[in-house]
Short mmCIF file of N, CA and C in Angstrom, two decimals:
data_model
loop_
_atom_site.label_atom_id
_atom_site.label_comp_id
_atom_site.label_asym_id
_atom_site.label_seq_id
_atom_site.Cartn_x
_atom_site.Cartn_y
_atom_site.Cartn_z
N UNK A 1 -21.30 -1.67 -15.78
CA UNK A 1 -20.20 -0.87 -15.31
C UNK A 1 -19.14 -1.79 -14.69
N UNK A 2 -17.95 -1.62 -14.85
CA UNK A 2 -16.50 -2.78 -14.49
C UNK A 2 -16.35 -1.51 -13.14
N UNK A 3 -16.18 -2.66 -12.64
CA UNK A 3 -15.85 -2.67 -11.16
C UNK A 3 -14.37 -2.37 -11.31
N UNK A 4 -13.83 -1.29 -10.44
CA UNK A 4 -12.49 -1.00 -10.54
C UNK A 4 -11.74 -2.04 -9.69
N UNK A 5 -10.46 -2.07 -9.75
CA UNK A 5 -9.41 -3.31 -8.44
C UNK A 5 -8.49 -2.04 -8.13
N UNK A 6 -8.27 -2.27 -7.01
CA UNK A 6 -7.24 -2.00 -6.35
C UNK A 6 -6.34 -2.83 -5.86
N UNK A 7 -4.92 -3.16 -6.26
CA UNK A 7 -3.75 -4.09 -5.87
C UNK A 7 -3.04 -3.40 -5.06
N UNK A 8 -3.15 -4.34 -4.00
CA UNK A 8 -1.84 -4.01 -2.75
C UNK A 8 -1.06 -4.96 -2.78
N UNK A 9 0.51 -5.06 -2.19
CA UNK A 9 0.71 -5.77 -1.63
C UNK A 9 0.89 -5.85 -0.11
N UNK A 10 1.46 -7.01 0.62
CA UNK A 10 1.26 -6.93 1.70
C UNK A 10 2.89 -7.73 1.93
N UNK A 11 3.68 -7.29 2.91
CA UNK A 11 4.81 -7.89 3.38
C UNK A 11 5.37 -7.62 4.80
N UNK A 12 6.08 -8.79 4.76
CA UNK A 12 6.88 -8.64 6.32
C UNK A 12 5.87 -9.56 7.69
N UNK A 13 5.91 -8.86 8.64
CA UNK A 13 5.43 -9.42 9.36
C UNK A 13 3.80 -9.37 9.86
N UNK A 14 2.65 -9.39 9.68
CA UNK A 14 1.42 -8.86 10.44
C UNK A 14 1.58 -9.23 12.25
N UNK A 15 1.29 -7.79 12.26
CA UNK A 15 1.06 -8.02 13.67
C UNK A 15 0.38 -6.54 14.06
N UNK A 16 0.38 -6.90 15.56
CA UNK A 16 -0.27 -5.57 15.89
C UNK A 16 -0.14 -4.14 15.38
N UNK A 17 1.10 -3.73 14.85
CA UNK A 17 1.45 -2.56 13.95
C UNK A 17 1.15 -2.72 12.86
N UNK A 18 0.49 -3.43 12.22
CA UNK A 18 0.46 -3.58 10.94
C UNK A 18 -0.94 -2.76 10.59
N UNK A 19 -0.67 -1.68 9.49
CA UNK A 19 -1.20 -0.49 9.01
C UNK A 19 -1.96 -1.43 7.51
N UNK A 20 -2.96 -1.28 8.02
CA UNK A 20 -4.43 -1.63 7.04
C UNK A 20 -5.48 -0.62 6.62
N UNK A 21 -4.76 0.85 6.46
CA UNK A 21 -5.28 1.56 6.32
C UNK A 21 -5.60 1.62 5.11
N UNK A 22 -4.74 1.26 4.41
CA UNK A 22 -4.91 1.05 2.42
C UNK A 22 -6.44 0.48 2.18
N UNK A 23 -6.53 -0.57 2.70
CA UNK A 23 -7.80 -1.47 2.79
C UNK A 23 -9.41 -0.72 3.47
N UNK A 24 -9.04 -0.06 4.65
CA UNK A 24 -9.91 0.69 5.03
C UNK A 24 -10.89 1.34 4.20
N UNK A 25 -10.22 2.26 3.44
CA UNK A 25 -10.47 3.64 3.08
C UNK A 25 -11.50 2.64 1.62
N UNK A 26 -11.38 1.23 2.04
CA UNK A 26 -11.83 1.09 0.36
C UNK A 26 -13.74 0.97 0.64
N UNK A 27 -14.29 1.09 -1.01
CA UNK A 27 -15.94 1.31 0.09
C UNK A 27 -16.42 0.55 -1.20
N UNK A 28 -15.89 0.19 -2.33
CA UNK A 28 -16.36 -0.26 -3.55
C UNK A 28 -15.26 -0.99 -4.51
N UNK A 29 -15.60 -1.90 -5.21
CA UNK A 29 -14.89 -2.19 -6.45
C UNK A 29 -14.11 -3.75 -6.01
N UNK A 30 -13.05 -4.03 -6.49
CA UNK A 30 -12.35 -5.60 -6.20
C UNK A 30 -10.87 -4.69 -5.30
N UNK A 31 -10.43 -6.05 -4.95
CA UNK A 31 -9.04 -6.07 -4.37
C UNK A 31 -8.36 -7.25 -4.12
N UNK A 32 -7.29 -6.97 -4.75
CA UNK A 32 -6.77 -8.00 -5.11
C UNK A 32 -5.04 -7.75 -3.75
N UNK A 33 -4.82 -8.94 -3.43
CA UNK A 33 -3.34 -8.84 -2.05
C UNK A 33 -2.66 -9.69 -2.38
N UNK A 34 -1.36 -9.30 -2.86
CA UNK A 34 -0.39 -10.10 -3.18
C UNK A 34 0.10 -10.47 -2.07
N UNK A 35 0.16 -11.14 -1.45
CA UNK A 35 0.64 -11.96 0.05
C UNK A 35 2.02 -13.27 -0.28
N UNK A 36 2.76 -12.59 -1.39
CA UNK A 36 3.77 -13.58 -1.26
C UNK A 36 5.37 -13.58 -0.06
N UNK A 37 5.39 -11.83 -0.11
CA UNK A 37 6.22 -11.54 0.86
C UNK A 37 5.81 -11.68 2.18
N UNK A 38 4.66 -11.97 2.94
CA UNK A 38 4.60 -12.03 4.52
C UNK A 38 4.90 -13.21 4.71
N UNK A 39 6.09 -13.22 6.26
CA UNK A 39 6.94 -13.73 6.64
C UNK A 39 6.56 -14.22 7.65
N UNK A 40 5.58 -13.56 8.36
CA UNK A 40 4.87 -14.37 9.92
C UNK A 40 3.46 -13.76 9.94
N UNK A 41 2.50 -14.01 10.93
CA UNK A 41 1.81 -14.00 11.50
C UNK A 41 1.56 -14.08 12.84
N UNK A 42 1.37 -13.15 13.54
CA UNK A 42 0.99 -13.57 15.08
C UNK A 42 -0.71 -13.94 15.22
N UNK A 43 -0.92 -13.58 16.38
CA UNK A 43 -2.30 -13.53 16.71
C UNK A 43 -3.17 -12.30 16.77
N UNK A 44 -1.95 -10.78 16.83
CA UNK A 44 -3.06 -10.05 17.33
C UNK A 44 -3.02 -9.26 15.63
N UNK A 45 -2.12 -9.87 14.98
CA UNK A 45 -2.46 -10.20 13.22
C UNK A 45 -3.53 -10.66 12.54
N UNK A 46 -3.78 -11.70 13.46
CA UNK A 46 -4.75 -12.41 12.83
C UNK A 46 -6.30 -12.03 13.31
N UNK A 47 -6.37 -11.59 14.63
CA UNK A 47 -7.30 -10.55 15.03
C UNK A 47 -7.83 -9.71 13.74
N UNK A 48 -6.32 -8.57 13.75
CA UNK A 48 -7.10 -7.43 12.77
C UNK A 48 -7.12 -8.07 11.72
N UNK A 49 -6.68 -9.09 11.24
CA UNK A 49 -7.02 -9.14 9.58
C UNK A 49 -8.33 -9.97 9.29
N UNK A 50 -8.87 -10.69 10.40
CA UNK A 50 -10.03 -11.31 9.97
C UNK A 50 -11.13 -10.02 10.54
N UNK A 51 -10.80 -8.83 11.48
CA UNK A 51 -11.57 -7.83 11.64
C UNK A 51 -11.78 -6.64 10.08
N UNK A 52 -10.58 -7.02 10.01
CA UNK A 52 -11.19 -5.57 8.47
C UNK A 52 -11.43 -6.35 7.23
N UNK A 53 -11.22 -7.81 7.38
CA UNK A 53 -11.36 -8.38 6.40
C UNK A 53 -13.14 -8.66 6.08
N UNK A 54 -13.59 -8.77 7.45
CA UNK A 54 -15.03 -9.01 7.56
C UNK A 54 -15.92 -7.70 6.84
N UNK A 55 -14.84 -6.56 7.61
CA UNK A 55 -15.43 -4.96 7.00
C UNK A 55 -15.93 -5.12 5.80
N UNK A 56 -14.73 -5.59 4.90
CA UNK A 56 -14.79 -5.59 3.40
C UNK A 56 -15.28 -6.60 3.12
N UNK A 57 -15.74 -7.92 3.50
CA UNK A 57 -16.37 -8.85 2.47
C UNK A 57 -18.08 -8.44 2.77
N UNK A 58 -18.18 -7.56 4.15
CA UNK A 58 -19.67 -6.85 3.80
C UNK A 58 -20.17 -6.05 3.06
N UNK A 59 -18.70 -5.08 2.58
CA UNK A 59 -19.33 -4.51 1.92
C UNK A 59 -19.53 -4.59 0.64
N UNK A 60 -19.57 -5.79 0.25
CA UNK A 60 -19.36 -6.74 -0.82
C UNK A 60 -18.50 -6.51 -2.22
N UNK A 61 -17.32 -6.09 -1.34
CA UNK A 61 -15.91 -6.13 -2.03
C UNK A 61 -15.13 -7.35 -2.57
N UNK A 62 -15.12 -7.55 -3.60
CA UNK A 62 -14.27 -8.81 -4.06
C UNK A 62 -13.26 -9.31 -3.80
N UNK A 63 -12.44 -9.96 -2.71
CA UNK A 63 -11.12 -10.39 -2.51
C UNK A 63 -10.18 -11.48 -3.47
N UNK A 64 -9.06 -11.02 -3.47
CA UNK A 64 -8.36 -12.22 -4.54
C UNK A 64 -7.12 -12.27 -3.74
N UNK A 65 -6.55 -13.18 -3.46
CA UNK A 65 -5.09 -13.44 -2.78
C UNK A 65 -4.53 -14.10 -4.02
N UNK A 66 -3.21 -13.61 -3.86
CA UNK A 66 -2.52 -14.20 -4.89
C UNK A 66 -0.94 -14.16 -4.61
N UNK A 67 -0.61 -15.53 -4.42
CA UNK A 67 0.65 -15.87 -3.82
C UNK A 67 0.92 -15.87 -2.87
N UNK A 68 -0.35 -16.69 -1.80
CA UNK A 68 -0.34 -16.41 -0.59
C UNK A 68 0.90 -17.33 0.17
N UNK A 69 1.67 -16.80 1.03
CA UNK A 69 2.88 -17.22 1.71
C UNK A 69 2.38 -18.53 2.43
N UNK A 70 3.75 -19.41 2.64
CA UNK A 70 3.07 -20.27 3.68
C UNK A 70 3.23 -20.35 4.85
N UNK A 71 3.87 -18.56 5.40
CA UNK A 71 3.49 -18.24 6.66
C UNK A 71 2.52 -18.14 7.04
N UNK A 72 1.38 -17.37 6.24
CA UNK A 72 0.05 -17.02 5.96
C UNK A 72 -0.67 -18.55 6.01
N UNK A 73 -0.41 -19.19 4.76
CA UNK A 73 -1.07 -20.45 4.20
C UNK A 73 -1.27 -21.78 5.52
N UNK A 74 -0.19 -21.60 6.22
CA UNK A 74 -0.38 -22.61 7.34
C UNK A 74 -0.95 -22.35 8.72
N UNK A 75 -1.81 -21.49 8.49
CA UNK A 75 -3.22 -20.81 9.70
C UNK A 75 -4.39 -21.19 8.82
N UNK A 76 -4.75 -21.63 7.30
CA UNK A 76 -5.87 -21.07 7.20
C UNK A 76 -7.00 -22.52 6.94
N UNK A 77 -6.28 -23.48 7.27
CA UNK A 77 -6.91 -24.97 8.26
C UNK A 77 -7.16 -24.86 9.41
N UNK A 78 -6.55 -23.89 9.89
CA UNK A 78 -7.04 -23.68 11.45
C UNK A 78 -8.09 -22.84 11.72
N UNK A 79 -7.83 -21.45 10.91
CA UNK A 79 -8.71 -20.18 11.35
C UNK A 79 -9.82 -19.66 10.04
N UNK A 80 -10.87 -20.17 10.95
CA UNK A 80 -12.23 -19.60 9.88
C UNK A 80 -11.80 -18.81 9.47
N UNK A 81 -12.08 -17.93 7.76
CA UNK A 81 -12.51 -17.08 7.37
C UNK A 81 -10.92 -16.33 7.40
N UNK A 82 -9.79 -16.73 7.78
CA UNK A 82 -8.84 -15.83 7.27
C UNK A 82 -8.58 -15.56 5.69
N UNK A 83 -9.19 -16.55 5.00
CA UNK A 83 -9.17 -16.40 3.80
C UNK A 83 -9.96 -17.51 3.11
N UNK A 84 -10.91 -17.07 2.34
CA UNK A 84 -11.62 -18.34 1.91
C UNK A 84 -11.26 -18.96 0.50
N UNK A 85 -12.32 -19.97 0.52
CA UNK A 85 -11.04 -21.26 -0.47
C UNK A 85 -11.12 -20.28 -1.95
N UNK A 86 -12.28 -19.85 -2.43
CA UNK A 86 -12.82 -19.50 -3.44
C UNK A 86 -11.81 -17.70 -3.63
N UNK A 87 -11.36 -17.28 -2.52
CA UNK A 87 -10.29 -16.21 -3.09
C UNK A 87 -9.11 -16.23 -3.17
N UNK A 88 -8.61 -17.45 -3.01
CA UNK A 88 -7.44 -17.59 -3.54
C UNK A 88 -7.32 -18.08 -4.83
N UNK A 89 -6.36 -16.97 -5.32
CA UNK A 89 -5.60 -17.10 -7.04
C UNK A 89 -4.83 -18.35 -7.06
N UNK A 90 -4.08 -17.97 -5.90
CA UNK A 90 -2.33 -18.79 -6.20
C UNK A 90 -2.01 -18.83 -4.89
N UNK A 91 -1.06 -20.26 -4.26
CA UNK A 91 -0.65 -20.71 -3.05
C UNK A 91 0.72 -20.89 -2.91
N UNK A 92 1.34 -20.40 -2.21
CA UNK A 92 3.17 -20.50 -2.64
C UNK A 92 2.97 -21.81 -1.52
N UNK A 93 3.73 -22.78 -1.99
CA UNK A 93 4.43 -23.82 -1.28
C UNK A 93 5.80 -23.95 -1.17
N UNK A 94 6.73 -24.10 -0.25
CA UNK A 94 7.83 -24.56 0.43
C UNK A 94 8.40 -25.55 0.26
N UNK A 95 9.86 -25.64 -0.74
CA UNK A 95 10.05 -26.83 -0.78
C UNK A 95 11.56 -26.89 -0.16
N UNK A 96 12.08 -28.00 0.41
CA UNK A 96 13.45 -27.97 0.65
C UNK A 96 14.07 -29.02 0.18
N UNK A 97 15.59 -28.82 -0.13
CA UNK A 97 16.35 -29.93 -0.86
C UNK A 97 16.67 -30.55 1.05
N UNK A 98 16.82 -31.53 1.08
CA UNK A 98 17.47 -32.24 2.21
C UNK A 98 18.65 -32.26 1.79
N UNK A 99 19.68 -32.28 1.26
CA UNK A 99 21.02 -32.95 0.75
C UNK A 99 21.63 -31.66 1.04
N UNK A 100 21.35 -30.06 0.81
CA UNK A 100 22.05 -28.44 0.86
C UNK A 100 21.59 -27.71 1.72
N UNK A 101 19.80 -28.16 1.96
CA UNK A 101 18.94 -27.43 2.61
C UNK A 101 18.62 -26.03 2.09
N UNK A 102 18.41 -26.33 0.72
CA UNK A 102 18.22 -24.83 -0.20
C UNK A 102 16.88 -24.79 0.04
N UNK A 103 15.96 -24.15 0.42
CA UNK A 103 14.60 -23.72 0.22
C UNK A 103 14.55 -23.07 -1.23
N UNK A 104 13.04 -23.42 -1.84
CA UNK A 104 12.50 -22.77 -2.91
C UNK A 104 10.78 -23.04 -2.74
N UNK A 105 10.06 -21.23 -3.35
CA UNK A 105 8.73 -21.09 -3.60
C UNK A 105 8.58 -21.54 -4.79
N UNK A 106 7.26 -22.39 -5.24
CA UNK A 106 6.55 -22.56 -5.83
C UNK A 106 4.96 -22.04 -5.82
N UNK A 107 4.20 -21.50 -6.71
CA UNK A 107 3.28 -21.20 -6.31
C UNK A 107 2.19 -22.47 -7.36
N UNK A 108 0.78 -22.70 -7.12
CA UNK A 108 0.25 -23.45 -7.95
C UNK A 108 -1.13 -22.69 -7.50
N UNK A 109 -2.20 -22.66 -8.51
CA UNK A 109 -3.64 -22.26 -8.54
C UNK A 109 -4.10 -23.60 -7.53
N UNK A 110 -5.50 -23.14 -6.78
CA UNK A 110 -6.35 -23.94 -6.29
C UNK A 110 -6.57 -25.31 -7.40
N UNK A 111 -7.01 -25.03 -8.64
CA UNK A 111 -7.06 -25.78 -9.33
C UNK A 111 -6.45 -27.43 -9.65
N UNK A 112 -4.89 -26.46 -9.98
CA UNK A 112 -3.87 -27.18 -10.16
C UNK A 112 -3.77 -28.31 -9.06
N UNK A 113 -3.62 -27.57 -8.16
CA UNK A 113 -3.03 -28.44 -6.82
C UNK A 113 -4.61 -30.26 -6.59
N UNK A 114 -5.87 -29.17 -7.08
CA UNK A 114 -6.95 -30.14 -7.03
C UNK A 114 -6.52 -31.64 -8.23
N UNK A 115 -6.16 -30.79 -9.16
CA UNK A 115 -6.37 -32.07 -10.16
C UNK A 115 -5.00 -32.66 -9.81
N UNK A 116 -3.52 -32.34 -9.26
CA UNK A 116 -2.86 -33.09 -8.78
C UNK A 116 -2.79 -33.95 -7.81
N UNK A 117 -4.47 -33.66 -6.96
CA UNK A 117 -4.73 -34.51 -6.03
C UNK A 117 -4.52 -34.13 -4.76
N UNK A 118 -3.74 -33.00 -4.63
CA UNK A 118 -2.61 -32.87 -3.93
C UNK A 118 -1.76 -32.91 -3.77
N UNK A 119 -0.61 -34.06 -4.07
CA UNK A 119 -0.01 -34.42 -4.39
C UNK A 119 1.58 -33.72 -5.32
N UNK A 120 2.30 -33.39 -4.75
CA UNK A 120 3.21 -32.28 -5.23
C UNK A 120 4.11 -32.83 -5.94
N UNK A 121 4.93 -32.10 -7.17
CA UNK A 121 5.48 -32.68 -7.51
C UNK A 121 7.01 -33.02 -7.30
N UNK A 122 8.35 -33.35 -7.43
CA UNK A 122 9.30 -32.93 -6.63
C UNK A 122 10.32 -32.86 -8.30
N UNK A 123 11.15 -31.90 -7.28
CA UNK A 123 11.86 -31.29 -9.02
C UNK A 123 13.50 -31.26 -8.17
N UNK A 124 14.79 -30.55 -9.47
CA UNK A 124 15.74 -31.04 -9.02
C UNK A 124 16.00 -29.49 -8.42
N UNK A 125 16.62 -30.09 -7.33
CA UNK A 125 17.42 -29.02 -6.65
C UNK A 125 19.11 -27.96 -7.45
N UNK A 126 18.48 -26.71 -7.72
CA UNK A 126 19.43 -26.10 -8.76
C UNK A 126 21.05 -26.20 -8.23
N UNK A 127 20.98 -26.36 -6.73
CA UNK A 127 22.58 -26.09 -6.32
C UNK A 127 22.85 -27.25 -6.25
N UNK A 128 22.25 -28.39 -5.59
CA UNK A 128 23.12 -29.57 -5.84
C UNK A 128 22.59 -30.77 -6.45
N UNK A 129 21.89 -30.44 -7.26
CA UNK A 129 21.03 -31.53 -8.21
C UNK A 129 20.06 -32.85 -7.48
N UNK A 130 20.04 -32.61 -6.23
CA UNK A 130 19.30 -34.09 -5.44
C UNK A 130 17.61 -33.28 -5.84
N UNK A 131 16.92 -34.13 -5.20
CA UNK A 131 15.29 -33.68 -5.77
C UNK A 131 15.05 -33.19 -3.96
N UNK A 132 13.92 -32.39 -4.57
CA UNK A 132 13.69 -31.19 -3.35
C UNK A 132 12.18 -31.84 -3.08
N UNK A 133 11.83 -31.55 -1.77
CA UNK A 133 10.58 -32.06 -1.22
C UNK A 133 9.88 -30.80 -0.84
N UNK A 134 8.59 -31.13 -0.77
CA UNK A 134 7.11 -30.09 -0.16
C UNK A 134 7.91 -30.25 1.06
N UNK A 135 7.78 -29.06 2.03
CA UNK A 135 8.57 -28.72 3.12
C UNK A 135 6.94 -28.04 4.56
N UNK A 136 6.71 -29.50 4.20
CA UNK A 136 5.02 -29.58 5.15
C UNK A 136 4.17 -30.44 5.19
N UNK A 137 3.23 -30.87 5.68
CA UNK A 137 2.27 -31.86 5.94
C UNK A 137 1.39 -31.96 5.09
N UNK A 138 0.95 -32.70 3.82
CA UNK A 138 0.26 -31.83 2.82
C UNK A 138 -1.50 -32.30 3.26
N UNK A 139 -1.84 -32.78 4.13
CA UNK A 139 -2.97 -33.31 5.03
C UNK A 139 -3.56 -31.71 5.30
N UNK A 140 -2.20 -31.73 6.45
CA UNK A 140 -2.69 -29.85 6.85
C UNK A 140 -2.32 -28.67 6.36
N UNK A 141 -1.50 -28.60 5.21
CA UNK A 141 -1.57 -27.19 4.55
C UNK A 141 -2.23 -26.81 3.73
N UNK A 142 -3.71 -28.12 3.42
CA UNK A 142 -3.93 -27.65 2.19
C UNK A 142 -6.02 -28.16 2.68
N UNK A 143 -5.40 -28.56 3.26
CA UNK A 143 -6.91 -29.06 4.35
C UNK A 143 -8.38 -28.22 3.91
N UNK A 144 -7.83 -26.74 4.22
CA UNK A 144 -8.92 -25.46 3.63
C UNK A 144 -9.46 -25.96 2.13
N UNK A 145 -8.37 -26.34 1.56
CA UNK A 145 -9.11 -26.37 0.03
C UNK A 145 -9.66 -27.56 0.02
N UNK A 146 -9.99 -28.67 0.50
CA UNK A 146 -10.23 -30.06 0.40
C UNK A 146 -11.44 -29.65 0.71
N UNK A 147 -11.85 -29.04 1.51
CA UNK A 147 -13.08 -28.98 2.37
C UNK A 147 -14.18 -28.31 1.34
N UNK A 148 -13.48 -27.73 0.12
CA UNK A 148 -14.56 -27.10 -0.96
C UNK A 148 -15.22 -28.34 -1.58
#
């Protein structure tokens, strides 16, 4: 029997208002969280989301993140279990041109990023053609996955 998914996404800010009721109500099957739109994280965010997150990986619900932000992405070297290495799809990384200061997402699979070493690649910046850099420490944003 195929296990049904349920896709949410998730955006904006987590924090204490943040309504996880979608997730609640779930008691069976996969779920998959597009996490490319969240923009911050606090703490009492990170509270409930490793609290209902625990709910659901007991009840041995399948998690998949996919396009996880690197508002999100730069807690999860720090904080057990906000998301583990093995459910993430896809990792958006941050890059900025220095020369315009254009930001751009990239996303890359666990995979990818492994056989690149880490190691990112740098591409040209569309508004003013200089090359754009990873816009982070790549030691600590990516730390969680090294550790697999």
């Amino acid at each position: 029997m195929t296990r049904a998914t349920l896709r949410i996404a998730l955006s904006g800010s987590i924090n204490e208002s943040t309504d996880f009721s979608q997730i609640e109500d779930l008691n069976n099957g996969n779920l998959e969280i597009n996490c490319k739109d969240i923009t911050a994280i606090n703490s009492f965010g990170i509270r409930s989301w490793l609290k209902i997150f625990k709910v659901v990986r007991g009840l041995g619900i399948k998690l998949k993140f996919i396009d996880v932000s690197p508002a999100l992405a730069r807690h999860l070297g720090l904080i057990e279990g906000l998301i583990l290495p093995d459910e993430i799809q896809s990792l958006c990384v941050e890059f900025i041109c220095q020369e315009c200061s254009l930001r751009a997402i990239k996303a890359y699979s666990p995979d990818e990023l492994k056989k690149m070493n880490f190691v990112l690649p740098q591409f040209q910046c569309p508004e003013c053609r200089k090359e754009m850099e990873f816009d982070d420490i790549p030691d600590e944003y990516f730390s969680f996955l090294k550790k697999v």
